Amino acid sequence: MKESSMIRLCAALFCVFGFTLGSWQASLPDLVRDLDVSPLELGLCLTVGFAGALPAMFMGGRLIARFGAKGLLMAGATGMAIALVGVGFTGSYVVLVPLVLVLLGCQGSFDVAINAVAIAIEQRSGRQILAFMHGAFSLSAAAGALCFSAYRPLGFRAGYFGVAVVLALFVWCMARWRALPEARSAPAPASGPRERRVLLGADVLLVAGIVGVSFLGSGILENWSALYVRDTVSDLAVISSVGLASFHGAMGLGRVLTSAVLRYADRLTTIAACGLLMAAAMVWSLCAPGPVQAVAALFIVGILLSGIAPIGFSVAGDLRPDRVGEVSSTVAIAGYASFLVGPVLVGVLADLLGLRAALGSVVVVGVVISLLALLLKGQPRKAGPAHDPVAGPLEGAER
C-alpha cells in the first residue's frame, strides 16, 4: 500500500471514531431527560463503562500484537453499532448500563487499534502524523456533535441509528481492504527472550504517565468547564451540542498546529513547553477579570493540551517499535484510567473548595506533564546501533 493511501486510510479510521464519540457525547443530555436518570446515575453508568474498557483495551493490545489491527477494528465497530442500536431502543436504566459497558469497551479497543495503525505508519514512513490524526479525530467529533443536534427534530434516538449505519458502512469497507499497515509485535530474537526489551520500563511508564495526566486534564475541562463558564457568564445560554463541538474544535485546531510545530521542535521539549504554558493559561482563566478573558484563556488551554497525548503515543511507539500494539494498549489504558479519577476528584474538590478552586487542578496537571517530559528527556541512553529507538528519535534532532 502506498504511503499516501496509508495516511488517508488512517485519517478515515480516526474520523469514524471521532464522529461516533462526538455523537454519543452530544446525546447524553437528551438521554438523561428521556430515561429520567439523575446525574449521579449517569456518572455511575459511565464509570462502569470506562472500567469495562480497561480490560478490553488490554486484550486489544494482545490481539493486535498477535493478529494485527484489522480484525479488532471491524469487531470494535460492529460492537459499537450494536450497542448504539440497543441504546436507541431501550427505555430502562438497568438495560442501559450493560449497553454502555459494551459501547465503551468497544470504543476502547477501537482506540487502541487506530493508534497502533498510526504508530506503524509513522515508523514505516518516517513522518510524524499522530498529532494530525488526533486533530482529525477532534474535528470529526465536533462534526458528530453538530450532526446529532440535527437529528433532534426527528427524535434524538434516530441519531443512534444514523451512527450505527455509518459504522456498518465502515465495517463493509474494511472487509474489502486487503491489508493494513503491520502493527504486530516482532518475534523474539534468536539469542533468547532475555534480549528483548522489557515493555514496561521506566521510559514507557513515563510516557503513559504523560498521556494519562493529559487525559485527566482534558476530561476535567470537557466535563466541568461549561459549568464554570455558566457560573461566570450567568446570562449565556449555549446549546449543549454546540458547546461540545466548540471544545472538540479547539482540540482539533491545537492538534493540527502541533503537527506543524513538530517540524521545528523535538517532541519532548514541545510537551514540556505545552504543559507549562497551559498551566499559565489556566491561572489566567481562573483569575481573569471578565468572562471574555476567562473563555479565551480556556480556549488556549484546550489548544495547548490537545497535542500532548498524540505526541505521547508517537514517542511510545519509537521506544518499543517491535511491540506497537502492546505499547499503544498500555498508553491508552493510562489515558482511560484517568477518566475514572477525574469526575470524582473535581467533584470532591468542588464540594470542599468551590468549582473555581477545583479547576485549579488543571494547573497542577500542566506542571506535572512538564516534569514528566523533562524526566523522560533526561533518561540515560544506552550506547547502541544507529536504529536504536531510544538513542535517536527522542533527541533534539528529531522532527
mmCIF file of C-alpha atoms in Angstrom:
data_model
loop_
_atom_site.group_PDB
_atom_site.id
_atom_site.type_symbol
_atom_site.label_atom_id
_atom_site.label_comp_id
_atom_site.label_asym_id
_atom_site.label_seq_id
_atom_site.Cartn_x
_atom_site.Cartn_y
_atom_site.Cartn_z
ATOM 1 C CA MET A 1 0.000 0.000 0.000
ATOM 2 C CA LYS A 2 1.376 3.445 -0.937
ATOM 3 C CA GLU A 3 2.311 5.893 1.804
ATOM 4 C CA SER A 4 -0.358 8.424 0.792
ATOM 5 C CA SER A 5 -3.034 5.716 0.752
ATOM 6 C CA MET A 6 -1.979 4.503 4.197
ATOM 7 C CA ILE A 7 -2.237 8.011 5.629
ATOM 8 C CA ARG A 8 -5.676 8.588 4.088
ATOM 9 C CA LEU A 9 -6.881 5.267 5.451
ATOM 10 C CA CYS A 10 -5.563 6.110 8.901
ATOM 11 C CA ALA A 11 -7.286 9.502 8.807
ATOM 12 C CA ALA A 12 -10.555 7.743 7.901
ATOM 13 C CA LEU A 13 -10.187 5.481 10.951
ATOM 14 C CA PHE A 14 -9.755 8.446 13.278
ATOM 15 C CA CYS A 15 -12.622 10.341 11.643
ATOM 16 C CA VAL A 16 -15.043 7.433 12.077
ATOM 17 C CA PHE A 17 -14.075 7.106 15.732
ATOM 18 C CA GLY A 18 -14.348 10.853 16.356
ATOM 19 C CA PHE A 19 -17.744 11.098 14.672
ATOM 20 C CA THR A 20 -19.053 8.201 16.771
ATOM 21 C CA LEU A 21 -17.728 9.581 20.052
ATOM 22 C CA GLY A 22 -18.927 13.141 19.394
ATOM 23 C CA SER A 23 -22.415 11.900 18.526
ATOM 24 C CA TRP A 24 -22.583 9.781 21.680
ATOM 25 C CA GLN A 25 -21.443 12.630 23.937
ATOM 26 C CA ALA A 26 -23.936 15.043 22.364
ATOM 27 C CA SER A 27 -26.779 12.608 23.051
ATOM 28 C CA LEU A 28 -26.199 12.326 26.800
ATOM 29 C CA PRO A 29 -28.321 15.326 27.948
ATOM 30 C CA ASP A 30 -31.291 14.052 25.907
ATOM 31 C CA LEU A 31 -30.771 10.507 27.146
ATOM 32 C CA VAL A 32 -30.709 11.668 30.780
ATOM 33 C CA ARG A 33 -34.000 13.527 30.367
ATOM 34 C CA ASP A 34 -35.681 10.742 28.397
ATOM 35 C CA LEU A 35 -34.823 7.995 30.906
ATOM 36 C CA ASP A 36 -35.309 10.332 33.886
ATOM 37 C CA VAL A 37 -31.983 9.395 35.461
ATOM 38 C CA SER A 38 -30.008 11.609 37.813
ATOM 39 C CA PRO A 39 -26.507 12.920 37.052
ATOM 40 C CA LEU A 40 -25.197 10.545 39.724
ATOM 41 C CA GLU A 41 -26.819 7.554 37.988
ATOM 42 C CA LEU A 42 -25.382 8.648 34.653
ATOM 43 C CA GLY A 43 -21.963 9.111 36.249
ATOM 44 C CA LEU A 44 -22.086 5.606 37.723
ATOM 45 C CA CYS A 45 -23.149 4.188 34.354
ATOM 46 C CA LEU A 46 -20.236 5.879 32.569
ATOM 47 C CA THR A 47 -17.794 4.818 35.285
ATOM 48 C CA VAL A 48 -18.860 1.195 34.817
ATOM 49 C CA GLY A 49 -18.333 1.628 31.076
ATOM 50 C CA PHE A 50 -14.856 3.118 31.447
ATOM 51 C CA ALA A 51 -13.922 0.408 33.959
ATOM 52 C CA GLY A 52 -15.006 -2.225 31.437
ATOM 53 C CA ALA A 53 -12.991 -0.511 28.715
ATOM 54 C CA LEU A 54 -9.692 -1.125 30.533
ATOM 55 C CA PRO A 55 -9.600 -4.955 30.201
ATOM 56 C CA ALA A 56 -10.923 -4.634 26.638
ATOM 57 C CA MET A 57 -8.016 -2.339 25.804
ATOM 58 C CA PHE A 58 -5.526 -4.675 27.459
ATOM 59 C CA MET A 59 -6.808 -7.630 25.457
ATOM 60 C CA GLY A 60 -6.937 -5.467 22.342
ATOM 61 C CA GLY A 61 -3.220 -4.790 22.593
ATOM 62 C CA ARG A 62 -2.513 -8.512 22.882
ATOM 63 C CA LEU A 63 -4.748 -9.331 19.912
ATOM 64 C CA ILE A 64 -3.103 -6.677 17.735
ATOM 65 C CA ALA A 65 0.327 -7.999 18.696
ATOM 66 C CA ARG A 66 -0.649 -11.478 17.521
ATOM 67 C CA PHE A 67 -3.102 -10.974 14.653
ATOM 68 C CA GLY A 68 -2.843 -7.340 13.546
ATOM 69 C CA ALA A 69 -5.328 -4.453 13.810
ATOM 70 C CA LYS A 70 -7.860 -5.107 11.026
ATOM 71 C CA GLY A 71 -9.958 -7.730 12.802
ATOM 72 C CA LEU A 72 -10.087 -5.703 16.024
ATOM 73 C CA LEU A 73 -11.198 -2.590 14.124
ATOM 74 C CA MET A 74 -14.052 -4.485 12.466
ATOM 75 C CA ALA A 75 -15.106 -6.163 15.722
ATOM 76 C CA GLY A 76 -14.955 -2.874 17.641
ATOM 77 C CA ALA A 77 -17.047 -1.019 15.053
ATOM 78 C CA THR A 78 -19.599 -3.837 14.967
ATOM 79 C CA GLY A 79 -19.865 -3.843 18.766
ATOM 80 C CA MET A 80 -20.329 -0.067 18.885
ATOM 81 C CA ALA A 81 -23.068 -0.237 16.219
ATOM 82 C CA ILE A 82 -24.967 -2.975 18.066
ATOM 83 C CA ALA A 83 -24.673 -1.144 21.399
ATOM 84 C CA LEU A 84 -25.933 2.131 19.881
ATOM 85 C CA VAL A 85 -28.932 0.400 18.315
ATOM 86 C CA GLY A 86 -29.661 -1.118 21.724
ATOM 87 C CA VAL A 87 -29.479 2.293 23.406
ATOM 88 C CA GLY A 88 -31.814 3.623 20.727
ATOM 89 C CA PHE A 89 -34.446 1.068 21.673
ATOM 90 C CA THR A 90 -34.060 0.834 25.449
ATOM 91 C CA GLY A 91 -36.174 2.736 27.939
ATOM 92 C CA SER A 92 -34.651 1.154 31.033
ATOM 93 C CA TYR A 93 -31.662 2.300 33.061
ATOM 94 C CA VAL A 94 -30.974 -1.313 34.055
ATOM 95 C CA VAL A 95 -30.581 -2.245 30.382
ATOM 96 C CA LEU A 96 -28.639 0.941 29.601
ATOM 97 C CA VAL A 97 -25.746 0.062 31.943
ATOM 98 C CA PRO A 98 -24.626 -3.149 30.153
ATOM 99 C CA LEU A 99 -25.136 -1.465 26.774
ATOM 100 C CA VAL A 100 -22.810 1.376 27.798
ATOM 101 C CA LEU A 101 -20.349 -1.212 29.086
ATOM 102 C CA VAL A 102 -20.279 -2.836 25.630
ATOM 103 C CA LEU A 103 -20.144 0.536 23.860
ATOM 104 C CA LEU A 104 -17.222 1.945 25.848
ATOM 105 C CA GLY A 105 -15.401 -1.391 25.841
ATOM 106 C CA CYS A 106 -15.565 -1.496 22.037
ATOM 107 C CA GLN A 107 -14.564 2.169 21.879
ATOM 108 C CA GLY A 108 -11.509 1.389 23.985
ATOM 109 C CA SER A 109 -10.353 -1.499 21.811
ATOM 110 C CA PHE A 110 -11.019 0.537 18.651
ATOM 111 C CA ASP A 111 -8.968 3.398 20.126
ATOM 112 C CA VAL A 112 -6.030 1.074 20.768
ATOM 113 C CA ALA A 113 -6.211 -0.290 17.223
ATOM 114 C CA ILE A 114 -6.282 3.056 15.400
ATOM 115 C CA ASN A 115 -3.350 4.381 17.429
ATOM 116 C CA ALA A 116 -1.398 1.195 16.738
ATOM 117 C CA VAL A 117 -2.034 1.649 12.998
ATOM 118 C CA ALA A 118 -0.921 5.298 13.162
ATOM 119 C CA ILE A 119 2.266 4.394 15.056
ATOM 120 C CA ALA A 120 3.039 1.690 12.477
ATOM 121 C CA ILE A 121 2.593 4.211 9.655
ATOM 122 C CA GLU A 122 4.900 6.676 11.411
ATOM 123 C CA GLN A 123 7.599 4.039 11.697
ATOM 124 C CA ARG A 124 7.125 2.911 8.111
ATOM 125 C CA SER A 125 7.014 6.394 6.530
ATOM 126 C CA GLY A 126 9.249 8.362 8.887
ATOM 127 C CA ARG A 127 6.581 11.105 9.124
ATOM 128 C CA GLN A 128 5.083 12.461 12.355
ATOM 129 C CA ILE A 129 1.341 12.040 11.713
ATOM 130 C CA LEU A 130 -0.191 11.242 15.112
ATOM 131 C CA ALA A 131 -0.891 14.853 16.102
ATOM 132 C CA PHE A 132 -2.610 15.413 12.748
ATOM 133 C CA MET A 133 -4.634 12.185 13.145
ATOM 134 C CA HIS A 134 -5.812 13.167 16.615
ATOM 135 C CA GLY A 135 -6.729 16.553 15.158
ATOM 136 C CA ALA A 136 -8.865 14.802 12.551
ATOM 137 C CA PHE A 137 -10.469 12.834 15.385
ATOM 138 C CA SER A 138 -11.369 16.004 17.320
ATOM 139 C CA LEU A 139 -12.744 17.834 14.294
ATOM 140 C CA SER A 140 -14.824 14.771 13.412
ATOM 141 C CA ALA A 141 -16.096 14.643 16.990
ATOM 142 C CA ALA A 142 -17.202 18.264 16.585
ATOM 143 C CA ALA A 143 -18.976 17.310 13.350
ATOM 144 C CA GLY A 144 -20.625 14.356 15.083
ATOM 145 C CA ALA A 145 -21.916 16.589 17.883
ATOM 146 C CA LEU A 146 -23.362 19.073 15.382
ATOM 147 C CA CYS A 147 -24.895 16.327 13.236
ATOM 148 C CA PHE A 148 -26.529 14.779 16.271
ATOM 149 C CA SER A 149 -28.204 18.087 17.050
ATOM 150 C CA ALA A 150 -29.689 17.979 13.539
ATOM 151 C CA TYR A 151 -31.382 14.668 14.373
ATOM 152 C CA ARG A 152 -33.326 16.185 17.289
ATOM 153 C CA PRO A 153 -36.400 17.198 15.246
ATOM 154 C CA LEU A 154 -36.772 13.500 14.358
ATOM 155 C CA GLY A 155 -36.247 12.441 17.957
ATOM 156 C CA PHE A 156 -32.769 12.144 19.395
ATOM 157 C CA ARG A 157 -32.874 8.336 19.286
ATOM 158 C CA ALA A 158 -32.824 8.491 15.488
ATOM 159 C CA GLY A 159 -29.248 9.687 15.826
ATOM 160 C CA TYR A 160 -28.153 6.361 17.300
ATOM 161 C CA PHE A 161 -29.417 4.515 14.252
ATOM 162 C CA GLY A 162 -27.718 7.012 11.936
ATOM 163 C CA VAL A 163 -24.348 6.492 13.625
ATOM 164 C CA ALA A 164 -24.885 2.714 13.567
ATOM 165 C CA VAL A 165 -25.366 2.904 9.788
ATOM 166 C CA VAL A 166 -22.076 4.831 9.466
ATOM 167 C CA LEU A 167 -20.299 2.142 11.493
ATOM 168 C CA ALA A 168 -21.876 -0.642 9.425
ATOM 169 C CA LEU A 169 -20.621 1.022 6.219
ATOM 170 C CA PHE A 170 -17.182 1.276 7.802
ATOM 171 C CA VAL A 171 -17.145 -2.475 8.571
ATOM 172 C CA TRP A 172 -18.184 -3.229 4.984
ATOM 173 C CA CYS A 173 -15.369 -1.040 3.622
ATOM 174 C CA MET A 174 -12.805 -2.565 5.988
ATOM 175 C CA ALA A 175 -13.763 -6.054 4.828
ATOM 176 C CA ARG A 176 -12.908 -5.010 1.255
ATOM 177 C CA TRP A 177 -9.485 -3.604 2.145
ATOM 178 C CA ARG A 178 -6.856 -6.250 1.729
ATOM 179 C CA ALA A 179 -4.358 -5.092 4.320
ATOM 180 C CA LEU A 180 -3.483 -2.517 6.942
ATOM 181 C CA PRO A 181 -0.021 -1.297 7.945
ATOM 182 C CA GLU A 182 1.521 -4.018 10.106
ATOM 183 C CA ALA A 183 1.164 -3.405 13.844
ATOM 184 C CA ARG A 184 2.082 -6.835 15.174
ATOM 185 C CA SER A 185 4.900 -7.496 17.602
ATOM 186 C CA ALA A 186 8.130 -8.713 16.092
ATOM 187 C CA PRO A 187 9.215 -12.198 17.124
ATOM 188 C CA ALA A 188 11.696 -12.511 19.954
ATOM 189 C CA PRO A 189 15.333 -12.516 18.777
ATOM 190 C CA ALA A 190 17.018 -15.874 18.296
ATOM 191 C CA SER A 191 19.512 -15.203 21.080
ATOM 192 C CA GLY A 192 16.753 -15.670 23.630
ATOM 193 C CA PRO A 193 13.839 -13.844 25.265
ATOM 194 C CA ARG A 194 16.098 -12.016 27.695
ATOM 195 C CA GLU A 195 17.476 -9.995 24.797
ATOM 196 C CA ARG A 196 14.066 -8.480 24.202
ATOM 197 C CA ARG A 197 13.466 -5.121 25.810
ATOM 198 C CA VAL A 198 11.007 -5.082 28.701
ATOM 199 C CA LEU A 199 7.702 -3.466 27.703
ATOM 200 C CA LEU A 200 7.001 -1.621 30.951
ATOM 201 C CA GLY A 201 10.343 0.047 31.501
ATOM 202 C CA ALA A 202 10.686 3.434 33.182
ATOM 203 C CA ASP A 203 10.576 5.166 29.803
ATOM 204 C CA VAL A 204 7.223 3.659 28.752
ATOM 205 C CA LEU A 205 5.781 4.280 32.219
ATOM 206 C CA LEU A 206 6.773 7.942 31.978
ATOM 207 C CA VAL A 207 5.085 8.244 28.590
ATOM 208 C CA ALA A 208 1.978 6.506 29.957
ATOM 209 C CA GLY A 209 2.021 8.968 32.861
ATOM 210 C CA ILE A 210 2.190 11.943 30.471
ATOM 211 C CA VAL A 211 -0.743 10.657 28.406
ATOM 212 C CA GLY A 212 -2.753 9.691 31.489
ATOM 213 C CA VAL A 213 -2.322 13.103 33.119
ATOM 214 C CA SER A 214 -3.154 14.893 29.855
ATOM 215 C CA PHE A 215 -6.357 12.836 29.537
ATOM 216 C CA LEU A 216 -7.157 13.785 33.125
ATOM 217 C CA GLY A 217 -6.858 17.465 32.232
ATOM 218 C CA SER A 218 -8.934 17.182 29.055
ATOM 219 C CA GLY A 219 -11.594 15.162 30.896
ATOM 220 C CA ILE A 220 -11.833 17.810 33.616
ATOM 221 C CA LEU A 221 -12.218 20.598 31.070
ATOM 222 C CA GLU A 222 -14.698 18.648 28.944
ATOM 223 C CA ASN A 223 -16.969 17.850 31.872
ATOM 224 C CA TRP A 224 -16.634 20.914 34.105
ATOM 225 C CA SER A 225 -15.550 23.965 32.102
ATOM 226 C CA ALA A 226 -19.096 24.527 30.775
ATOM 227 C CA LEU A 227 -20.388 24.753 34.350
ATOM 228 C CA TYR A 228 -17.586 27.143 35.224
ATOM 229 C CA VAL A 229 -18.365 29.377 32.235
ATOM 230 C CA ARG A 230 -22.058 29.294 33.088
ATOM 231 C CA ASP A 231 -21.266 30.476 36.601
ATOM 232 C CA THR A 232 -19.016 33.202 35.188
ATOM 233 C CA VAL A 233 -21.472 34.320 32.455
ATOM 234 C CA SER A 234 -24.885 33.832 34.017
ATOM 235 C CA ASP A 235 -26.846 35.124 31.014
ATOM 236 C CA LEU A 236 -25.080 32.907 28.437
ATOM 237 C CA ALA A 237 -27.283 30.153 27.002
ATOM 238 C CA VAL A 238 -25.446 27.740 24.741
ATOM 239 C CA ILE A 239 -26.891 24.592 23.248
ATOM 240 C CA SER A 240 -25.046 21.621 24.733
ATOM 241 C CA SER A 241 -24.075 20.075 21.410
ATOM 242 C CA VAL A 242 -22.698 23.400 20.096
ATOM 243 C CA GLY A 243 -20.641 23.868 23.260
ATOM 244 C CA LEU A 244 -19.295 20.344 22.947
ATOM 245 C CA ALA A 245 -18.479 20.951 19.289
ATOM 246 C CA SER A 246 -16.538 24.087 20.269
ATOM 247 C CA PHE A 247 -14.459 22.097 22.752
ATOM 248 C CA HIS A 248 -13.603 19.426 20.197
ATOM 249 C CA GLY A 249 -12.929 22.144 17.630
ATOM 250 C CA ALA A 250 -10.327 23.715 19.925
ATOM 251 C CA MET A 251 -8.729 20.319 20.443
ATOM 252 C CA GLY A 252 -8.671 19.715 16.691
ATOM 253 C CA LEU A 253 -7.114 23.106 15.977
ATOM 254 C CA GLY A 254 -4.464 22.516 18.621
ATOM 255 C CA ARG A 255 -3.516 19.133 17.209
ATOM 256 C CA VAL A 256 -3.199 20.476 13.677
ATOM 257 C CA LEU A 257 -0.979 23.278 14.994
ATOM 258 C CA THR A 258 1.058 20.747 16.960
ATOM 259 C CA SER A 259 1.788 18.740 13.826
ATOM 260 C CA ALA A 260 3.214 21.934 12.304
ATOM 261 C CA VAL A 261 5.285 22.761 15.403
ATOM 262 C CA LEU A 262 6.871 19.292 15.382
ATOM 263 C CA ARG A 263 8.578 20.142 12.097
ATOM 264 C CA TYR A 264 10.804 22.573 14.010
ATOM 265 C CA ALA A 265 10.918 21.295 17.617
ATOM 266 C CA ASP A 266 11.536 17.902 19.205
ATOM 267 C CA ARG A 267 8.628 16.124 20.829
ATOM 268 C CA LEU A 268 9.611 16.090 24.497
ATOM 269 C CA THR A 269 10.535 19.772 24.516
ATOM 270 C CA THR A 270 7.168 20.509 22.886
ATOM 271 C CA ILE A 271 5.343 18.527 25.592
ATOM 272 C CA ALA A 272 7.221 20.304 28.402
ATOM 273 C CA ALA A 273 6.546 23.736 26.901
ATOM 274 C CA CYS A 274 2.855 22.995 26.311
ATOM 275 C CA GLY A 275 2.466 21.817 29.911
ATOM 276 C CA LEU A 276 3.916 24.999 31.401
ATOM 277 C CA LEU A 277 2.054 27.293 29.006
ATOM 278 C CA MET A 278 -1.294 25.581 29.652
ATOM 279 C CA ALA A 279 -0.735 25.890 33.408
ATOM 280 C CA ALA A 280 -0.139 29.617 32.965
ATOM 281 C CA ALA A 281 -3.191 29.986 30.707
ATOM 282 C CA MET A 282 -5.361 28.163 33.250
ATOM 283 C CA VAL A 283 -4.200 30.512 36.001
ATOM 284 C CA TRP A 284 -5.157 33.397 33.708
ATOM 285 C CA SER A 285 -8.615 31.885 33.152
ATOM 286 C CA LEU A 286 -9.277 31.388 36.852
ATOM 287 C CA CYS A 287 -8.083 34.896 37.742
ATOM 288 C CA ALA A 288 -9.451 36.713 34.677
ATOM 289 C CA PRO A 289 -11.292 39.977 35.443
ATOM 290 C CA GLY A 290 -14.083 39.257 32.971
ATOM 291 C CA PRO A 291 -15.903 36.403 31.211
ATOM 292 C CA VAL A 292 -14.424 37.092 27.771
ATOM 293 C CA GLN A 293 -10.887 36.737 29.092
ATOM 294 C CA ALA A 294 -11.821 33.584 31.022
ATOM 295 C CA VAL A 295 -13.339 31.902 27.968
ATOM 296 C CA ALA A 296 -10.422 32.945 25.737
ATOM 297 C CA ALA A 297 -7.942 31.538 28.230
ATOM 298 C CA LEU A 298 -9.846 28.233 28.408
ATOM 299 C CA PHE A 299 -9.730 28.016 24.616
ATOM 300 C CA ILE A 300 -5.946 28.491 24.730
ATOM 301 C CA VAL A 301 -5.670 25.806 27.426
ATOM 302 C CA GLY A 302 -7.528 23.392 25.152
ATOM 303 C CA ILE A 303 -5.224 24.151 22.225
ATOM 304 C CA LEU A 304 -2.071 23.631 24.311
ATOM 305 C CA LEU A 305 -3.370 20.473 25.986
ATOM 306 C CA SER A 306 -4.633 18.850 22.808
ATOM 307 C CA GLY A 307 -1.303 17.852 21.253
ATOM 308 C CA ILE A 308 0.253 16.217 24.302
ATOM 309 C CA ALA A 309 -1.472 12.821 24.070
ATOM 310 C CA PRO A 310 -0.773 12.168 20.354
ATOM 311 C CA ILE A 311 2.873 13.135 20.842
ATOM 312 C CA GLY A 312 2.978 10.678 23.745
ATOM 313 C CA PHE A 313 1.678 7.836 21.573
ATOM 314 C CA SER A 314 4.281 8.691 18.946
ATOM 315 C CA VAL A 315 7.145 8.677 21.463
ATOM 316 C CA ALA A 316 5.934 5.383 22.964
ATOM 317 C CA GLY A 317 5.916 3.760 19.539
ATOM 318 C CA ASP A 318 9.551 4.751 18.998
ATOM 319 C CA LEU A 319 10.511 3.367 22.394
ATOM 320 C CA ARG A 320 9.160 -0.093 21.519
ATOM 321 C CA PRO A 321 8.984 -0.287 17.709
ATOM 322 C CA ASP A 322 8.752 -4.084 17.799
ATOM 323 C CA ARG A 323 5.704 -4.087 20.138
ATOM 324 C CA VAL A 324 3.460 -1.387 18.734
ATOM 325 C CA GLY A 325 0.105 -2.969 19.663
ATOM 326 C CA GLU A 326 1.082 -3.613 23.259
ATOM 327 C CA VAL A 327 2.613 -0.205 23.859
ATOM 328 C CA SER A 328 -0.422 1.513 22.292
ATOM 329 C CA SER A 329 -2.621 -0.518 24.645
ATOM 330 C CA THR A 330 -0.526 0.416 27.690
ATOM 331 C CA VAL A 331 -0.580 4.137 26.940
ATOM 332 C CA ALA A 332 -4.295 4.153 26.052
ATOM 333 C CA ILE A 333 -5.160 2.307 29.282
ATOM 334 C CA ALA A 334 -3.345 5.007 31.263
ATOM 335 C CA GLY A 335 -5.451 7.616 29.481
ATOM 336 C CA TYR A 336 -8.783 5.890 30.026
ATOM 337 C CA ALA A 337 -7.947 5.144 33.676
ATOM 338 C CA SER A 338 -7.759 8.890 34.284
ATOM 339 C CA PHE A 339 -11.419 9.192 33.271
ATOM 340 C CA LEU A 340 -12.257 7.144 36.361
ATOM 341 C CA VAL A 341 -10.403 9.587 38.611
ATOM 342 C CA GLY A 342 -11.264 12.996 37.125
ATOM 343 C CA PRO A 343 -15.012 13.261 37.884
ATOM 344 C CA VAL A 344 -14.571 12.115 41.485
ATOM 345 C CA LEU A 345 -11.541 14.357 42.057
ATOM 346 C CA VAL A 346 -13.179 17.531 40.784
ATOM 347 C CA GLY A 347 -16.499 16.715 42.434
ATOM 348 C CA VAL A 348 -14.906 16.322 45.858
ATOM 349 C CA LEU A 349 -12.737 19.440 45.473
ATOM 350 C CA ALA A 350 -15.705 21.469 44.233
ATOM 351 C CA ASP A 351 -17.749 20.473 47.281
ATOM 352 C CA LEU A 352 -14.907 21.369 49.641
ATOM 353 C CA LEU A 353 -13.363 24.426 47.987
ATOM 354 C CA GLY A 354 -15.698 25.553 45.199
ATOM 355 C CA LEU A 355 -15.578 24.914 41.461
ATOM 356 C CA ARG A 356 -13.055 27.661 40.703
ATOM 357 C CA ALA A 357 -10.538 26.176 43.140
ATOM 358 C CA ALA A 358 -11.287 22.651 41.908
ATOM 359 C CA LEU A 359 -10.443 23.634 38.341
ATOM 360 C CA GLY A 360 -7.067 24.732 39.694
ATOM 361 C CA SER A 361 -6.203 21.046 39.431
ATOM 362 C CA VAL A 362 -5.671 21.681 35.705
ATOM 363 C CA VAL A 363 -2.776 23.969 36.669
ATOM 364 C CA VAL A 364 -1.225 21.052 38.543
ATOM 365 C CA VAL A 365 -1.831 18.842 35.504
ATOM 366 C CA GLY A 366 0.205 21.183 33.308
ATOM 367 C CA VAL A 367 3.124 21.323 35.741
ATOM 368 C CA VAL A 368 3.163 17.532 36.185
ATOM 369 C CA ILE A 369 3.157 16.982 32.415
ATOM 370 C CA SER A 370 6.205 19.233 32.046
ATOM 371 C CA LEU A 371 8.065 17.494 34.854
ATOM 372 C CA LEU A 372 7.368 14.028 33.408
ATOM 373 C CA ALA A 373 8.522 15.152 29.948
ATOM 374 C CA LEU A 374 11.762 16.533 31.395
ATOM 375 C CA LEU A 375 12.315 13.321 33.372
ATOM 376 C CA LEU A 376 11.837 11.269 30.198
ATOM 377 C CA LYS A 377 14.161 13.554 28.263
ATOM 378 C CA GLY A 378 16.782 13.010 30.970
ATOM 379 C CA GLN A 379 16.549 9.209 30.854
ATOM 380 C CA PRO A 380 20.013 7.703 30.231
ATOM 381 C CA ARG A 381 20.580 6.496 26.681
ATOM 382 C CA LYS A 382 22.422 3.249 26.234
ATOM 383 C CA ALA A 383 25.032 3.156 23.523
ATOM 384 C CA GLY A 384 23.668 1.043 20.699
ATOM 385 C CA PRO A 385 23.104 0.761 16.984
ATOM 386 C CA ALA A 386 22.003 3.724 14.942
ATOM 387 C CA HIS A 387 18.462 2.435 14.692
ATOM 388 C CA ASP A 388 18.008 2.243 18.469
ATOM 389 C CA PRO A 389 14.604 3.886 19.031
ATOM 390 C CA VAL A 390 15.704 5.487 22.293
ATOM 391 C CA ALA A 391 19.078 6.767 21.171
ATOM 392 C CA GLY A 392 17.687 8.522 18.100
ATOM 393 C CA PRO A 393 14.163 9.884 17.881
ATOM 394 C CA LEU A 394 13.974 11.380 21.370
ATOM 395 C CA GLU A 395 16.909 13.696 20.936
ATOM 396 C CA GLY A 396 16.729 17.292 19.812
ATOM 397 C CA ALA A 397 17.446 16.428 16.197
ATOM 398 C CA GLU A 398 14.095 14.680 15.748
ATOM 399 C CA ARG A 399 11.425 16.207 13.563
#
